[in-house]
Each structure stands twice: as C-alpha cells, then as structure tokens.
Tab-separated table of C-alpha atoms and ligand atoms in Angstrom:
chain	number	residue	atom	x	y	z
A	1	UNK	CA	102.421	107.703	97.315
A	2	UNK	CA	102.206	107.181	93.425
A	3	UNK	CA	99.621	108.815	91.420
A	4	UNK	CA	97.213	106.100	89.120
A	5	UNK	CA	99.455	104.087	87.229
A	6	UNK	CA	97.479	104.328	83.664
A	7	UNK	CA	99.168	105.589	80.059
A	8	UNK	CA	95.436	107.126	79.409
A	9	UNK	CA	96.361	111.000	80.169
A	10	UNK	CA	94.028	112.604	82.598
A	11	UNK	CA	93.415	116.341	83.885
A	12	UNK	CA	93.235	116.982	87.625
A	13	UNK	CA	91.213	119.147	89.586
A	14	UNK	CA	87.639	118.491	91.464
A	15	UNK	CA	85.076	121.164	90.319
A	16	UNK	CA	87.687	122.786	87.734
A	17	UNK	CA	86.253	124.232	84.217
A	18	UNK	CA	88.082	122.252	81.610
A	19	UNK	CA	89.032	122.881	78.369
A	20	UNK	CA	90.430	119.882	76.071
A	21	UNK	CA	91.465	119.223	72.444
A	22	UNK	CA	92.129	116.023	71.027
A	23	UNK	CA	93.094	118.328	67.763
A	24	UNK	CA	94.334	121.755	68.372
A	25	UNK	CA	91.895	124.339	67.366
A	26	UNK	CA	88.843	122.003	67.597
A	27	UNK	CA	87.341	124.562	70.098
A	28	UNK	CA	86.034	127.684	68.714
A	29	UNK	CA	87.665	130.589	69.676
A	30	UNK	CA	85.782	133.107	71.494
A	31	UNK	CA	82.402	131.989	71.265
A	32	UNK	CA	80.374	128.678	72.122
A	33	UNK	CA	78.500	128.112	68.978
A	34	UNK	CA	79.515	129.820	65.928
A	35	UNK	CA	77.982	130.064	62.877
A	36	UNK	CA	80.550	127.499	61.414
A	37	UNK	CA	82.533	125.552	63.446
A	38	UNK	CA	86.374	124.550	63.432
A	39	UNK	CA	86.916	121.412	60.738
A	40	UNK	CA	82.686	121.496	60.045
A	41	UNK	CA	82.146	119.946	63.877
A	42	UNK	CA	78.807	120.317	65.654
A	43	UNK	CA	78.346	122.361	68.510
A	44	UNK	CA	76.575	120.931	71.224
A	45	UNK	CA	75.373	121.598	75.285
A	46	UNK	CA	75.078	119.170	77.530
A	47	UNK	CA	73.544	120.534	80.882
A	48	UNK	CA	73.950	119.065	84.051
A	49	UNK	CA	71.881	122.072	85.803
A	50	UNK	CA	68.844	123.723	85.159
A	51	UNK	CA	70.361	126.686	83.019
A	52	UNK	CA	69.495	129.592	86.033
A	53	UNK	CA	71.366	127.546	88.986
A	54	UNK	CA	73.371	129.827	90.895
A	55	UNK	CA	76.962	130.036	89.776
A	56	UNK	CA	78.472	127.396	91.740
A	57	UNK	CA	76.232	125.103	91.112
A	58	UNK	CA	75.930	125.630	87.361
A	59	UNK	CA	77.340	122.413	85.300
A	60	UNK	CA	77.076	122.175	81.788
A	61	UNK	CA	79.738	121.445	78.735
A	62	UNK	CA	80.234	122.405	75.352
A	63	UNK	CA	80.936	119.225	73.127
A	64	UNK	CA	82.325	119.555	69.396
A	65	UNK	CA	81.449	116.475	67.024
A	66	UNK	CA	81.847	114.900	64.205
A	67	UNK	CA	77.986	114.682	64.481
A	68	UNK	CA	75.320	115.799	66.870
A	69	UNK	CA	73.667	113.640	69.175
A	70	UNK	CA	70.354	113.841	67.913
A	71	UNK	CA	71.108	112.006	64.574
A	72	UNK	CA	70.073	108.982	66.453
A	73	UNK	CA	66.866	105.796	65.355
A	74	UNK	CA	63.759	105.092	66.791
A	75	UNK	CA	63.836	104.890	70.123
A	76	UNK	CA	61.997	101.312	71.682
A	77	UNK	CA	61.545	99.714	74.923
A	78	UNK	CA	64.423	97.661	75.530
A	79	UNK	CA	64.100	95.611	79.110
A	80	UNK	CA	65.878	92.442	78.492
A	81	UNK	CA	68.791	94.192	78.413
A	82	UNK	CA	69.397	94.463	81.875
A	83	UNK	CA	66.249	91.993	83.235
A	84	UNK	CA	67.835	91.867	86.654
A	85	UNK	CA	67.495	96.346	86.637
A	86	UNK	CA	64.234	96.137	88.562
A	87	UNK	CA	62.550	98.884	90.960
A	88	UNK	CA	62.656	97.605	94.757
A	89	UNK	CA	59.155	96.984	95.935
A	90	UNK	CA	59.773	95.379	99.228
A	91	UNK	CA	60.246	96.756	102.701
A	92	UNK	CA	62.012	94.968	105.556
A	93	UNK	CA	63.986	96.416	108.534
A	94	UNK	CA	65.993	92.903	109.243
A	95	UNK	CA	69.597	93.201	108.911
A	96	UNK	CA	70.485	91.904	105.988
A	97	UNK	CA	73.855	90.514	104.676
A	98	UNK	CA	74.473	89.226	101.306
A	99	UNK	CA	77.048	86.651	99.255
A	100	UNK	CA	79.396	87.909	97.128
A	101	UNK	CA	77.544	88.122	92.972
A	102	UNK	CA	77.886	84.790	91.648
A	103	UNK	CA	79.585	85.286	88.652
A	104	UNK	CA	77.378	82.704	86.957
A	105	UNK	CA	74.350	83.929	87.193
A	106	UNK	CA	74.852	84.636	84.029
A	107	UNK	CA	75.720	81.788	81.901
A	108	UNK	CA	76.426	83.364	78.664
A	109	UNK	CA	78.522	86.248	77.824
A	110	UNK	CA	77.602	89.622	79.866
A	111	UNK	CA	78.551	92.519	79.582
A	112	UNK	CA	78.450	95.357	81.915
A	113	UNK	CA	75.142	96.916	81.438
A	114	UNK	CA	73.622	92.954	81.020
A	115	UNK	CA	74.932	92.047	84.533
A	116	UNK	CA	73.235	94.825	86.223
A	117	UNK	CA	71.480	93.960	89.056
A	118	UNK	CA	69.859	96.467	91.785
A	119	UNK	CA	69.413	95.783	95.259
A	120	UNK	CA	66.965	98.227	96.456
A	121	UNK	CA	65.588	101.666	95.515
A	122	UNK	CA	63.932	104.529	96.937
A	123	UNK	CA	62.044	107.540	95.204
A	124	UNK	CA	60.904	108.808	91.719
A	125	UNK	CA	63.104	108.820	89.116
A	126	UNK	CA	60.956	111.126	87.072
A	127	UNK	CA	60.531	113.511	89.926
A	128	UNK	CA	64.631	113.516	90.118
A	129	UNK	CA	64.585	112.485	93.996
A	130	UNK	CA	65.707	109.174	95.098
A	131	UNK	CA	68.539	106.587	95.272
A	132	UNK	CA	69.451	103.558	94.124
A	133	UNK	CA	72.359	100.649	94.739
A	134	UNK	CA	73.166	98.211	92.207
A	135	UNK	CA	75.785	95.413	91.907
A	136	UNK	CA	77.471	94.460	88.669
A	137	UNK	CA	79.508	91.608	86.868
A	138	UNK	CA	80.670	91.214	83.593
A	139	UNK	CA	82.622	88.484	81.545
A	140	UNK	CA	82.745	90.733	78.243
A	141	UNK	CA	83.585	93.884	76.854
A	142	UNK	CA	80.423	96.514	75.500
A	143	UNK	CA	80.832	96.632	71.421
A	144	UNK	CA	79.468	98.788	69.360
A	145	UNK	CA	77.113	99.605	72.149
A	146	UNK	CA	77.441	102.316	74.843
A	147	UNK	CA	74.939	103.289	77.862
A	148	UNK	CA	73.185	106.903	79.268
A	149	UNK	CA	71.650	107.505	82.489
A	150	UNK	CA	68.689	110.019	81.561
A	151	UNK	CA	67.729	109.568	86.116
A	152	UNK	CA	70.988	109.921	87.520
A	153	UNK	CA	74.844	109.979	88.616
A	154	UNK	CA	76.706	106.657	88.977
A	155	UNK	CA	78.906	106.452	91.513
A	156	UNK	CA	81.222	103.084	90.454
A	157	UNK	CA	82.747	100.776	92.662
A	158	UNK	CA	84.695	98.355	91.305
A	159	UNK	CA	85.475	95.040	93.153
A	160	UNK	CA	87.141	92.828	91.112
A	161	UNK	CA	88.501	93.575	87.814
A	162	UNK	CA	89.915	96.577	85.831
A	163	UNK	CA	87.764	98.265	83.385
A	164	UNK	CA	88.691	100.830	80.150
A	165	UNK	CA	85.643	103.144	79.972
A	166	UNK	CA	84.698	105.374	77.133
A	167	UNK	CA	83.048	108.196	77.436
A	168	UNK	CA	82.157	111.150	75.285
A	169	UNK	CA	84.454	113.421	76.865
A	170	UNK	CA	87.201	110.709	76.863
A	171	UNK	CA	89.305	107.602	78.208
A	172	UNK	CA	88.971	106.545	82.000
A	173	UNK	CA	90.757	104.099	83.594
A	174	UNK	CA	89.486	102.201	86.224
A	175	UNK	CA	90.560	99.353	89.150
A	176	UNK	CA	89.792	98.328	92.244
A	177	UNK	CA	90.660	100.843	94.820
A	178	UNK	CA	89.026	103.582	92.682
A	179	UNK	CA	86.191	104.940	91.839
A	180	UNK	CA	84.404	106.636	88.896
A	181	UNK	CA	81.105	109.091	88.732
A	182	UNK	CA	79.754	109.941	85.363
A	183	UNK	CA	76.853	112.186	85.201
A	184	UNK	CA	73.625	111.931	84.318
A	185	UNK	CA	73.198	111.515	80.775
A	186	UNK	CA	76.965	111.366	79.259
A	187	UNK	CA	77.009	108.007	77.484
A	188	UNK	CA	79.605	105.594	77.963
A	189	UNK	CA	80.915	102.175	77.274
A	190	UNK	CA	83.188	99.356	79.253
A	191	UNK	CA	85.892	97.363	78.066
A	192	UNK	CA	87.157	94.675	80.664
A	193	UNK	CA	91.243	94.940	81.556
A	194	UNK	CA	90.707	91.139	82.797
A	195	UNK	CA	88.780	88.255	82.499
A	196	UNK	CA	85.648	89.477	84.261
A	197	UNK	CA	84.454	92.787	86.639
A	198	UNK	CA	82.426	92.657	90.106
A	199	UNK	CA	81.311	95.805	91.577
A	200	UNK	CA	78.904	97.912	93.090
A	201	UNK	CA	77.071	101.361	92.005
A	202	UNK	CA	75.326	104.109	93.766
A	203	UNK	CA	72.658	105.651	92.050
A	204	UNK	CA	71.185	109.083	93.035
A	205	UNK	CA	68.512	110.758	91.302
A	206	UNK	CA	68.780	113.770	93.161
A	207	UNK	CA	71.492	116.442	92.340
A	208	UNK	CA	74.984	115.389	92.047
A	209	UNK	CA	78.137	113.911	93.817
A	210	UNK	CA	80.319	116.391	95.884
A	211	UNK	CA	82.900	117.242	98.110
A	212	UNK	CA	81.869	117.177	101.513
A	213	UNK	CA	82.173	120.662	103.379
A	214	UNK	CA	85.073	120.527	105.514
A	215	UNK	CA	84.208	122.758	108.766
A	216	UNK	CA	86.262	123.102	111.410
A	217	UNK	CA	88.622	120.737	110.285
A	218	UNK	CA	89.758	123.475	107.609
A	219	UNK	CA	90.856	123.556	104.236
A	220	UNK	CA	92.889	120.263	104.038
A	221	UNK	CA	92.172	116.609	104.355
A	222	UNK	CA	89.609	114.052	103.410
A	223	UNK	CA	89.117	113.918	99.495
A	224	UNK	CA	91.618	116.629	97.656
A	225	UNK	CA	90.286	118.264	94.226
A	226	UNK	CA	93.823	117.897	92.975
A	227	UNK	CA	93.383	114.029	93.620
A	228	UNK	CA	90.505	114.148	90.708
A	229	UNK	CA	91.052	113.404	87.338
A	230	UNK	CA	88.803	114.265	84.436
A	231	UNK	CA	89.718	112.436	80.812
A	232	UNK	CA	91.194	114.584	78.125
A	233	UNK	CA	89.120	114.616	74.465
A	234	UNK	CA	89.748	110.959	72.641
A	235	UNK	CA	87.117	110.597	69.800
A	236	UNK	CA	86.781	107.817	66.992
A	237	UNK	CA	85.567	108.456	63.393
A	238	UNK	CA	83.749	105.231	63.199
A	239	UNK	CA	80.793	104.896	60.688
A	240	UNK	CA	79.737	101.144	61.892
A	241	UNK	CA	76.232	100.361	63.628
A	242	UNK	CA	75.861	101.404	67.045
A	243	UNK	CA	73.391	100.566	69.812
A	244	UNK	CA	72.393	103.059	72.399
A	245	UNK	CA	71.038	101.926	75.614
A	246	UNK	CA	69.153	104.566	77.302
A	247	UNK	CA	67.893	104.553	81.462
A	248	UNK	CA	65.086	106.264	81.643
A	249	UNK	CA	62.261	106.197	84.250
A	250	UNK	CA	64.125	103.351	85.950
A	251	UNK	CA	62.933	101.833	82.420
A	252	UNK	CA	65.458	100.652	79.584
A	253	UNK	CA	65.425	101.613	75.920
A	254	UNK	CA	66.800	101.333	73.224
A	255	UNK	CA	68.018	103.236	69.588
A	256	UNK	CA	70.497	102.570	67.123
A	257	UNK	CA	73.595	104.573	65.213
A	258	UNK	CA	75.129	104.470	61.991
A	259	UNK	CA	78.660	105.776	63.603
A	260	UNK	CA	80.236	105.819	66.389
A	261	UNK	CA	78.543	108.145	69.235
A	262	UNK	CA	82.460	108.597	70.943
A	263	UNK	CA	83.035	111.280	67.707
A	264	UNK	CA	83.611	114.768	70.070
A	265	UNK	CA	86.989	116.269	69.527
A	266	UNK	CA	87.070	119.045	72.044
A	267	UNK	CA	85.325	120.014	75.050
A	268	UNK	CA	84.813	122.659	77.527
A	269	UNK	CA	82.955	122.571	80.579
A	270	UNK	CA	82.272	121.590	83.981
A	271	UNK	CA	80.383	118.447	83.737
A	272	UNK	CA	82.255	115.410	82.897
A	273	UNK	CA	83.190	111.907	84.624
A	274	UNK	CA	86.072	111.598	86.529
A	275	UNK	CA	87.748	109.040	88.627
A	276	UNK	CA	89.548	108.928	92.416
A	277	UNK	CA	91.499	106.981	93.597
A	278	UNK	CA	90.787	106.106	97.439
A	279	UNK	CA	94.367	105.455	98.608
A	280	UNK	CA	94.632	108.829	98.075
A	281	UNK	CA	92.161	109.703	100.927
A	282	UNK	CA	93.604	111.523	103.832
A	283	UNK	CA	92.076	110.426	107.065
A	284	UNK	CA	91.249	112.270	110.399
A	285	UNK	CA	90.393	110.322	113.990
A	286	UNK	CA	90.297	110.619	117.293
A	287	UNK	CA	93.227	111.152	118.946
A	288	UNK	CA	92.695	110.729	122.480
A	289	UNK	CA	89.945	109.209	123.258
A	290	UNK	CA	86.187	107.898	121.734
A	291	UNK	CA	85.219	106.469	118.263
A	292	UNK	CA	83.686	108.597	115.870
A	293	UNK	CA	81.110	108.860	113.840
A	294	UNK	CA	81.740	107.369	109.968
A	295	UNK	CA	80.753	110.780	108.428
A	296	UNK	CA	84.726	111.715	109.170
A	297	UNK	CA	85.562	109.164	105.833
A	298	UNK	CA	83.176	110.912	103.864
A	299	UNK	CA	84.596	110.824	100.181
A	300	UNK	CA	81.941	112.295	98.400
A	301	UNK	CA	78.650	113.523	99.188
A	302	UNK	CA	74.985	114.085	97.458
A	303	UNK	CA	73.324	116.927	99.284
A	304	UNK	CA	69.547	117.515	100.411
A	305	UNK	CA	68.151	120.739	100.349
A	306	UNK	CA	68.224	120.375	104.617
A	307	UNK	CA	71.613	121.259	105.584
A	308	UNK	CA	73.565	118.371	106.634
A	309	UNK	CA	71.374	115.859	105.633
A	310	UNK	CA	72.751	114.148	102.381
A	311	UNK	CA	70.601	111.781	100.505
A	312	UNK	CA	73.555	109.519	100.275
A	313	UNK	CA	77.184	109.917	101.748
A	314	UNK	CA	79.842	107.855	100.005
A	315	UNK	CA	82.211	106.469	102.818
A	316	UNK	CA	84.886	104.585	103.264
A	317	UNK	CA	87.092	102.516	106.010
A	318	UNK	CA	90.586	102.974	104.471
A	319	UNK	CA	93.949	101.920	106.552
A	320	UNK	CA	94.379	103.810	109.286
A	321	UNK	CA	96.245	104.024	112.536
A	322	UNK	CA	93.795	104.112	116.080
A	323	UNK	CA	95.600	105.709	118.948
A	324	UNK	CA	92.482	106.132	121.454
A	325	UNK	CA	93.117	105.312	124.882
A	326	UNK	CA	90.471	103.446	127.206
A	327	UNK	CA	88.370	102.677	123.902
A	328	UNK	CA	86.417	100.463	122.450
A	329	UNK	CA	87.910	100.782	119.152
A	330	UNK	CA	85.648	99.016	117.315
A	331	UNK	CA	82.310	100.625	115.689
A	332	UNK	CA	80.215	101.027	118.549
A	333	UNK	CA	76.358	99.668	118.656
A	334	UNK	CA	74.326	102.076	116.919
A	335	UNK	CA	70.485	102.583	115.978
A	336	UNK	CA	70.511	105.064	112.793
A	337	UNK	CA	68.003	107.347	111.740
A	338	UNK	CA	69.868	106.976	107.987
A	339	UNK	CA	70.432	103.802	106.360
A	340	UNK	CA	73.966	102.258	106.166
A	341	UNK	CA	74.652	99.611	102.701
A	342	UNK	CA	78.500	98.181	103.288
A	343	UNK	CA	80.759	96.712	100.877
A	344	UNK	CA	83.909	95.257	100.748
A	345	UNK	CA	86.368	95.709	98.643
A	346	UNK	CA	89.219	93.767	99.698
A	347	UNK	CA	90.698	92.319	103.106
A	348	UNK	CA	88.536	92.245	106.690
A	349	UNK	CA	86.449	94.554	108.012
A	350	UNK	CA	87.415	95.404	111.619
A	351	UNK	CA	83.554	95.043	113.317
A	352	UNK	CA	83.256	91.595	111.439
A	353	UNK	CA	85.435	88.650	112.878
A	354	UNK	CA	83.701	86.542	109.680
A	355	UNK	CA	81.205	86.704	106.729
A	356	UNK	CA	81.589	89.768	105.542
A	357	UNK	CA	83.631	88.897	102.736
A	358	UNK	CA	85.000	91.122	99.580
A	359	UNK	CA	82.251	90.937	97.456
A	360	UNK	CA	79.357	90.386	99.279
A	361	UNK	CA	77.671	93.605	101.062
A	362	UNK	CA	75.740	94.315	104.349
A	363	UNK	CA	72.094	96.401	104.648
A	364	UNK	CA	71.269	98.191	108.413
A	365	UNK	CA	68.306	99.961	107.947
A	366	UNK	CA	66.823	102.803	109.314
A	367	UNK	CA	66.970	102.445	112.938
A	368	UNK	CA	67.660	98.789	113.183
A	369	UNK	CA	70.247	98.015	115.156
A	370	UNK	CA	73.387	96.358	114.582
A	371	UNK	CA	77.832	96.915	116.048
A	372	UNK	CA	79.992	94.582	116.316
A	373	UNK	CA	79.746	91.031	116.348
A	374	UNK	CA	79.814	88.951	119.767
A	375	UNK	CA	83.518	87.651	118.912
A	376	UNK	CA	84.669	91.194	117.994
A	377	UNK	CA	83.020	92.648	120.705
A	378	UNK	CA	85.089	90.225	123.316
A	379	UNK	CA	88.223	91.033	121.485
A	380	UNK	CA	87.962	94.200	121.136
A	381	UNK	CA	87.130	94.904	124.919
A	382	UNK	CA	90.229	92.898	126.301
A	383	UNK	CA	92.571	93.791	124.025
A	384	UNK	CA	95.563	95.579	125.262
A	385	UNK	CA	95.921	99.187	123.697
A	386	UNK	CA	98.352	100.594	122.384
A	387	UNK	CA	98.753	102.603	118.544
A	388	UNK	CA	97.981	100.237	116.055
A	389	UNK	CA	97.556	100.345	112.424
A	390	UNK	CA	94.483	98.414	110.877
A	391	UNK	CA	92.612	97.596	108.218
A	392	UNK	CA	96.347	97.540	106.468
A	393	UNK	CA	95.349	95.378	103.643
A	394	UNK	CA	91.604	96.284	103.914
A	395	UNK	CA	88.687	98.204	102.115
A	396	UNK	CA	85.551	98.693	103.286
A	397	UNK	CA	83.096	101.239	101.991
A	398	UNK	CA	79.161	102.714	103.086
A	399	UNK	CA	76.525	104.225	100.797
A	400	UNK	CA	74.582	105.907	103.759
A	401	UNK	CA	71.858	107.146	102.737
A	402	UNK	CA	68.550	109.479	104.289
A	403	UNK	CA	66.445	107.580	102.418
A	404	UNK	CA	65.054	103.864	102.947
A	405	UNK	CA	65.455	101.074	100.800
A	406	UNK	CA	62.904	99.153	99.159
A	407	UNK	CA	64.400	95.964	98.170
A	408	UNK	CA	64.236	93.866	94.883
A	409	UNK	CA	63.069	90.142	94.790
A	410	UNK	CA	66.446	89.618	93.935
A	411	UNK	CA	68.211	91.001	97.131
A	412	UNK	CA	65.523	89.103	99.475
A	413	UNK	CA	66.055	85.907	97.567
A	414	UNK	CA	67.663	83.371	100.635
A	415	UNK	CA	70.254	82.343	97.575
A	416	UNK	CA	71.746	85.438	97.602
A	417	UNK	CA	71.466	86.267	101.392
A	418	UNK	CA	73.499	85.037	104.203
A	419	UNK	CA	70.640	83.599	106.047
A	420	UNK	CA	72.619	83.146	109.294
A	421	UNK	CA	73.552	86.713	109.310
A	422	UNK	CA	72.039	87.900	112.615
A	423	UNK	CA	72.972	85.037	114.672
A	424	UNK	CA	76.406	86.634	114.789
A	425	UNK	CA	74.902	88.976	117.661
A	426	UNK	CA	72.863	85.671	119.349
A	427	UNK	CA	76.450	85.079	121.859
A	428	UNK	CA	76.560	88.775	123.039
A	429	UNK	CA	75.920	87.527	127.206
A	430	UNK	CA	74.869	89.996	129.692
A	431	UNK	CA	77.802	91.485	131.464
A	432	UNK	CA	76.705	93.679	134.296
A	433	UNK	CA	75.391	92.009	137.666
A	434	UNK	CA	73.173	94.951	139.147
A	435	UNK	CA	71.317	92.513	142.121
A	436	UNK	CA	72.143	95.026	144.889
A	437	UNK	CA	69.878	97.530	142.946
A	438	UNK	CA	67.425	95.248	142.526
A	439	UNK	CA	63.676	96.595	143.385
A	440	UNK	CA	61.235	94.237	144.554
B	501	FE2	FE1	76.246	101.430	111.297
C-alpha cells in the first residue's frame, strides 16, 4: 500500500507532541515564552483543553509569529457569508434520503465556507454539547480570507475534488478517500486542486475526535496513529488585507487583517489538524458466522462522559472480504437507539441495489427502522456463498451519532430529498406461512 501521494511534507503519529520549525531555531529553547523570543516572534497558546484536564487529555500548542493573533479589527455579524449555515429546527423520524448537492445552487463563484450548508443539528453550541452535519461545495479557492470554529472540531469528508488547506500550523493535503479534523478554533483556508469540491462535515461541539479503544481485539487494527499525519510549520510574511470569518454560537462573524494570519514559524504541541487516509484502515469481521455490528469500522470516535456511548462515531464501509457461512451478509434490519447519517463516497453501497448514489446521503433516526432494500434482501438471501470480496471500488461512510437530529428547512425541502425513498422497502412480501399455528 502507498502512503498519500502529496510533495506537502507531513509528520506522523496520532496523539504525538510535535515540535516543528519552518526556520531552525524559531522555537525557544528551554522555555515556552521568554522574555524575547527567537527573530522578535510572538509567543502564543492555543488550548484545546481546559488548562487542569488530566494529562492525557490535555491539548494545547505553543505557536511562534510574526504577529499575535489578537492584532485583529472590529469584530461584526457576518451571516451572509454562509446563508445556507442555519440551526436545524425541525424534527421528523421518516427515513430520509437525499440527492447528491447540486453544484448550482450556487450560481456565482463559492467558495468553501460560502457553500456551506447544514443538514441538521442537535445541542448548544455555547454550552459545548452537541453535533452537527453539514455538506459543502465549492467552485473557488478562499483568498485573502481564512475560517475558525470558536464551537467545534470538523471532521472533513471530501467527495469530489482535491483541496490545499492552510492552516496555522501548516500545509494539508486533501482528496477523496481522506479525511481531515482541525480543531476548534485553529483558522484555516481552502484552495481547490480541481475545478470544484463536494463533501460532507461532522461537527461536534462536545470534546474532540479520537481513537476508538480497541478491547479485546488488542493493540493492532482499525485506525493506526502511525497512519496520521500532522503538517509541518509553513508560514507567509504577507502584509495584504485579510478577512477572518469566525463560527461562533452557530452564528457567523466577521473581522479584518492587515497581514496575513498564516505568519507562525514554529510550533509545539499537541493540538493541531491532521489528515487520514481511509485506505489505510485495517478491517476486522466475522469469520464464521453472523454480521456485525458497524461499530467494528469505527475510524474515529467523540466520546460522552457514559462509557461507550459516543456522541458521534465516525464509520466507514471500506473493501473488504465476507467469509460468513449460512449468512445474510447484508446489513441486517435494525431499529437504533443512536442515529445513523450515511454518505457515499464513491461506488455502491452493498444494502442499496439503487439510489444511494456518491454524493447524496441517507438519515435513519433514532429508532426508525430501516435494512436492506426488498431487491437486496432477495439477492442477498439466495445467493450462493462462498468468500467474496466487496465493496472493491466502494466507499461508504456513517456519522452515528447519540444524539437526534433536528433538521434544517433545507434538508426537508422535497428538491433536495429523494421523495420515493421508502418505497424501496414497499416489495418486502411476507415469507413465512404459519396456518397450522393458527389460533382461532
Ligand atoms: Fe443502520
């Protein structure tokens, strides 16, 4: 297997503490903030914890700049920069499929953060406790203009298109097939590798994105740390005008810059983006007998304080092989006490003959109940057995999440929706004849 083809060098390791120069000697030696630092940079912490978290959970950087962060304008209310960024306000437990994002909704040129548009929501962002999923598509690079999350990780998901982003801490490169998380609050900017960008992000305002535990399947498979890589220190010394574009409150504002905010030189931490790449994912299965549950393709994970309960899992259906005997290979028919969003990222999903298509996304609520459809379901119970490989040329990925929905106007809008969605189940026929145990 190759490792991400990309000229952009990258560090490795999930969870490591990094320490990066894009000059040597831009980090000060032996102490954090010195009275002067190296070549008259600033010193500056970003935390990603609360300062007393316990070890292990303690995130927080050291950034050295050409100038601090706070040298910023007036900060205003800015919602027309993303007017499709909404809160959900609508509850529904239909099963809910939608269309690929037209990529003209948006006539003019859009860029990433202008062809946000969320789905659903659930929680508080300014009690920190909540998720949200949004889809994007973009036809045009961010210039002189960069974004910050003040309410949460991003978890990325790109569909369709490669993307260059810029963060503070550095270059990350970015295609379909991978993903990217960048942390609350470290601002960043997209360039498009092609003509336009499709994808999906999960939101969580509740702690961060992690590797699942791994239990008695041991210390190896799943997601490996070494598989995650972290950009190296790339500034610019640009004195030009700069818009920031601040989320905050679920609510979008807005300040300017006279430079370039991508100005730190060195950095040491713990809390940075990084990217994965999900070829790299090392499955387990059943290997006898029985499907199991989706939690096995757990990539990463955002933990509740209940053990075991995440507020959102990030999963995904990669190529695989499926050896059970007597099986019904397929996903089984389920009722969920979480709630299961599905995307696509390429190929066919094996519980879908049609209609879920790369692109578009599927929404099975809390308890409602959904499986296969009724031309999978006859398949997949006559076909003959034997090990087969699947999903070869497929993606298919779930945010499941703890929490419920509430849907934007946008994501119940029929012109977005496949309307005929649940009629896929309508052919299932009864199958067992049980008049012998009839009672009168
Ligand atoms: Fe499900």
């Amino acid at each position: 297997m190759e490792k991400p083809t990309s000229t952009i060098p990258l560090l490795s390791g999930y969870g490591s503490y990094f320490e990066t120069e894009a000059i040597v000697g831009a980090i000060p030696k032996g102490q954090n903030n010195p009275q002067k630092c190296p070549f008259g940079l600033y010193a500056e912490q970003l935390s990603g914890s609360a300062f007393t978290m316990p070890r292990e959970k303690n995130l927080r950087t050291w950034l050295y700049r050409i100038l601090p962060s706070v040298k910023h304008g007036k900060v205003v209310a800015a919602p027309e920069e993303a007017p499709f960024l909404t809160e959900g306000t609508n509850l529904t437990p239909e099963r809910l499929r939608w269309k690929p994002l037209d990529y003209s909704l948006f006539e003019k040129s859009t860029d990433f953060i202008q062809g946000l548009v969320t789905v659903g929501t659930q929680g508080d962002p300014t009690s920190r406790d909540g998720v949200a999923v949004h889809l994007y598509v973009a036809n045009s690079s961010m210039e002189n203009k960069c974004f910050f999350n003040s309410d949460g990780d991003w978890l990325i998901v790109p569909q369709e298109g490669g993307l260059r982003v810029q963060t503070e801490l550095g270059l990350l490169p970015l295609h379909p097939g991978h993903i990217a998380v960048i942390p609350r609050g470290v601002k960043f900017r997209v360039e498009l590798l092609d003509e336009k960008a499709r994808g999906y992000i999960c939101e969580v305002y509740t702690g961060h994105f992690e590797l699942p535990d791994l239990g008695l399947i041991g210390s190896n498979g799943l997601a490996a740390p070494r598989d995650f890589h972290y950009p190296v220190a790339y500034y610019e010394e640009k004195e030009v005008p700069f818009t920031v574009i601040q989320k905050y409150g679920g609510q979008l504002f807005r300040f300017s810059l006279d430079h370039s905010p991508f100005d730190v030189v060195g950095w040491h931490g713990n809390y940075a983006p990084f990217i994965y790449d999900l070829s790299r994912f090392c499955p387990v299965n059943s290997v006898l007998y029985d499907h199991m549950d989706p939690s096995i393709f757990t990539v990463l994970t955002c933990k509740s304080s209940v053990p075991g309960l995440a507020v959102v899992d990030f999963v995904i259906f990669p190529p695989r092989w499926m050896t059970q005997e007597h099986t019904f290979r397929p996903p089984y028919f389920h009722r969920n006490c979480m709630t299961e969003y599905m995307g696509l990222i390429r190929g066919i999903y094996d519980a879908k003959a049609e209609g879920f298509v790369p692109g578009g996304a599927s929404l099975h609520s809390m308890m409602s109940a959904h499986g296969p459809d009724a031309t999978t379901f006859e398949k997949a119970s006559h076909m003959e057995l034997s090990p087969s490989r699947i999903g070869e040329e497929s993606l298919a990925f779930m945010f499941e999440t703890s929490r419920v929905l509430k849907l934007t106007d946008w994501a119940l809008d029929p012109k977005h929706l496949d309307v005929h969605y649940i009629e896929c189940w309508q052919s299932l026929k009864k199958l067992a004849s049980l008049s012998l145990n009839k009672v009168d």
